[in-house]
XYZ file of C-alpha atoms in Angstrom:
223
model
C -80.267 -32.793 -67.493
C -81.867 -36.035 -68.642
C -80.298 -39.449 -68.200
C -79.781 -39.620 -71.978
C -77.939 -36.290 -71.982
C -75.829 -37.444 -69.043
C -74.846 -40.604 -70.925
C -73.372 -38.423 -73.678
C -71.028 -36.497 -71.387
C -67.259 -36.825 -71.812
C -64.288 -36.239 -69.544
C -63.508 -32.544 -69.103
C -67.087 -31.429 -69.808
C -68.110 -28.653 -67.427
C -71.375 -28.758 -65.478
C -73.278 -26.247 -63.386
C -74.756 -27.659 -60.186
C -78.082 -26.658 -58.685
C -77.204 -24.873 -55.403
C -79.789 -26.829 -53.378
C -78.503 -30.130 -54.729
C -74.947 -29.007 -53.975
C -75.846 -28.195 -50.376
C -77.495 -31.605 -49.985
C -74.388 -33.288 -51.389
C -72.100 -31.457 -48.964
C -74.409 -32.265 -46.049
C -73.514 -35.957 -46.304
C -69.801 -35.320 -46.828
C -68.692 -34.516 -43.313
C -65.082 -34.965 -44.453
C -65.514 -31.710 -46.360
C -66.742 -29.593 -43.454
C -64.985 -26.214 -43.412
C -63.030 -26.885 -46.612
C -62.439 -23.447 -48.170
C -64.614 -22.309 -51.091
C -66.847 -25.401 -51.211
C -69.932 -24.101 -49.414
C -70.532 -21.340 -51.951
C -69.139 -23.112 -55.035
C -72.447 -23.731 -56.801
C -74.150 -20.586 -55.498
C -71.599 -18.329 -57.202
C -71.933 -20.307 -60.435
C -68.607 -22.130 -60.503
C -68.837 -25.455 -62.367
C -67.519 -28.925 -61.707
C -65.773 -31.069 -64.302
C -66.685 -34.554 -65.512
C -64.019 -37.096 -64.538
C -63.364 -40.770 -65.165
C -65.232 -43.059 -62.812
C -62.923 -44.605 -60.218
C -62.514 -48.378 -60.070
C -65.239 -49.841 -57.914
C -67.193 -46.580 -57.787
C -70.960 -46.857 -58.146
C -72.273 -46.572 -61.693
C -75.141 -44.401 -60.469
C -74.860 -40.707 -61.213
C -72.266 -38.575 -62.978
C -68.674 -38.649 -61.670
C -67.441 -35.065 -61.297
C -64.702 -33.250 -59.473
C -62.989 -29.992 -58.751
C -59.499 -29.011 -57.639
C -58.796 -26.544 -54.864
C -56.146 -23.856 -55.405
C -52.690 -24.361 -53.863
C -53.567 -21.913 -51.067
C -56.325 -24.343 -49.994
C -54.178 -27.459 -50.242
C -54.420 -28.196 -53.978
C -56.795 -31.012 -53.085
C -58.812 -32.807 -55.786
C -62.326 -33.538 -54.599
C -64.663 -36.015 -56.262
C -68.431 -36.302 -56.171
C -71.147 -38.296 -57.895
C -74.157 -36.192 -58.840
C -77.603 -36.954 -60.166
C -78.270 -35.832 -63.754
C -81.223 -33.831 -62.422
C -78.825 -31.749 -60.311
C -76.692 -30.460 -63.174
C -76.777 -28.595 -66.471
C -74.119 -27.964 -69.078
C -71.629 -25.138 -68.639
C -69.962 -23.964 -71.851
C -66.328 -24.964 -72.406
C -63.663 -22.295 -71.978
C -61.461 -21.660 -74.987
C -57.854 -20.554 -74.926
C -58.960 -17.303 -76.545
C -61.346 -16.655 -73.651
C -58.760 -17.509 -70.986
C -55.722 -15.814 -72.514
C -55.947 -12.662 -70.385
C -55.794 -14.793 -67.227
C -52.475 -16.370 -68.261
C -49.102 -15.077 -67.043
C -47.591 -12.418 -69.335
C -44.626 -14.702 -70.101
C -47.035 -17.182 -71.697
C -48.539 -14.694 -74.150
C -46.213 -15.268 -77.179
C -46.803 -19.018 -76.975
C -50.539 -18.494 -76.625
C -50.579 -16.412 -79.787
C -48.725 -19.173 -81.621
C -51.134 -21.810 -80.303
C -54.173 -19.798 -81.351
C -52.683 -19.352 -84.814
C -52.018 -23.103 -85.019
C -55.603 -23.840 -84.071
C -56.895 -21.417 -86.692
C -54.674 -22.974 -89.353
C -55.939 -26.481 -88.609
C -59.545 -25.627 -87.803
C -59.363 -26.677 -84.156
C -60.276 -24.251 -81.361
C -58.184 -25.179 -78.308
C -60.022 -25.455 -75.003
C -58.361 -25.090 -71.625
C -58.459 -27.259 -68.543
C -56.173 -27.466 -65.529
C -54.925 -24.445 -63.605
C -55.622 -21.861 -66.295
C -59.229 -23.015 -66.602
C -59.918 -22.839 -62.889
C -58.276 -19.470 -62.414
C -60.203 -18.060 -65.379
C -63.488 -19.400 -63.985
C -63.060 -18.548 -60.309
C -60.435 -15.789 -60.160
C -58.773 -17.830 -57.394
C -54.947 -18.192 -57.556
C -54.442 -21.583 -59.245
C -51.490 -20.628 -61.459
C -47.946 -20.699 -60.141
C -44.391 -20.569 -61.529
C -44.424 -24.298 -62.327
C -47.921 -24.520 -63.820
C -48.505 -26.353 -67.101
C -50.780 -25.161 -69.851
C -53.389 -27.907 -70.359
C -55.263 -27.905 -73.663
C -57.893 -29.973 -75.432
C -57.755 -30.065 -79.225
C -60.951 -31.309 -80.863
C -60.374 -33.665 -83.774
C -63.047 -34.360 -86.372
C -61.148 -37.344 -87.768
C -57.563 -38.542 -87.940
C -54.789 -36.232 -86.762
C -52.177 -34.756 -89.097
C -48.615 -35.349 -87.916
C -47.558 -31.828 -89.067
C -50.051 -30.417 -86.544
C -48.421 -32.409 -83.740
C -44.946 -31.409 -84.921
C -45.940 -27.736 -84.918
C -47.332 -28.112 -81.419
C -44.033 -29.627 -80.282
C -42.087 -26.734 -81.816
C -44.244 -24.218 -79.985
C -43.682 -26.039 -76.711
C -39.926 -26.144 -77.306
C -39.877 -22.346 -77.344
C -42.385 -21.837 -74.527
C -41.695 -20.863 -70.934
C -44.164 -23.518 -69.695
C -44.929 -27.152 -70.442
C -47.808 -27.549 -72.889
C -49.761 -30.655 -71.979
C -53.173 -32.009 -72.892
C -55.131 -34.246 -75.187
C -56.466 -34.644 -78.659
C -60.201 -35.093 -78.074
C -61.778 -37.547 -80.514
C -65.392 -37.233 -81.726
C -66.567 -39.867 -79.231
C -65.034 -37.952 -76.311
C -61.965 -40.184 -75.929
C -58.748 -38.311 -75.133
C -55.218 -39.199 -76.280
C -52.152 -37.282 -75.159
C -50.791 -35.260 -78.073
C -47.143 -35.869 -77.163
C -47.622 -39.616 -76.776
C -49.311 -39.722 -80.173
C -46.450 -37.811 -81.789
C -43.780 -40.022 -80.200
C -45.519 -43.379 -80.669
C -43.857 -45.799 -83.127
C -45.851 -46.600 -86.251
C -46.672 -50.055 -84.899
C -47.046 -48.934 -81.283
C -50.045 -48.436 -79.052
C -51.358 -45.396 -77.232
C -53.422 -44.969 -74.072
C -56.987 -43.848 -74.805
C -58.829 -42.177 -71.930
C -62.617 -42.343 -71.956
C -65.057 -41.422 -69.236
C -65.585 -45.029 -68.194
C -62.401 -46.782 -69.309
C -58.720 -46.792 -70.181
C -57.672 -48.785 -73.242
C -54.599 -49.297 -75.412
C -55.190 -48.916 -79.140
C -52.908 -48.794 -82.195
C -51.410 -45.321 -82.525
C -51.541 -45.509 -86.309
C -55.309 -45.621 -86.154
C -55.388 -41.972 -85.085
C -52.928 -40.485 -87.605
C -53.910 -39.542 -91.135
C -52.423 -41.696 -93.897
C -50.633 -38.698 -95.376
C -48.730 -38.199 -92.095
C -47.787 -41.825 -91.417
């Protein structure tokens, strides 16, 4: 990956890591010696996920991370990798991950897929469902949330958010996640729905957190 391509990455993008570069990275992280699954992570083709850069963290490289399953301590591990060490991994859609989900989730998943089709937005997964679908390790448990990314091409229709809330009200799990704006900024769908017309909402970008007017993100017809 070139530096220019790396500059265009957004939070939640998935990246493959060159196995030799991964081994070199682990070699200088003695705190990760003998941590389950890490040694073979890149070799078996499992990706890492782009995260927000921590305060005070070096601006060199791409900030990435991965979570371990609960059986390995549910630890979140961060790295900074060179653009030359990584390549893009395709996102995982809800449709692709649906068979990994618990059976009790299936009716809600069908409703979510129908909602996405109606509004022209293909939901992507992150969180526990993503990692279990990618690795086949046991990330999902009785209290797991369903974390989704909904790609927006412009302003968001309030009826879409209201429909999403109705689906969650009848679901057996919490449905969390973000509306992903064209520039890669994420805004929590529930916070956007609940924000007052003159209120602000937290916008999460790869390099920053900002508060912006909530009304800026809702279509005029839904305000």
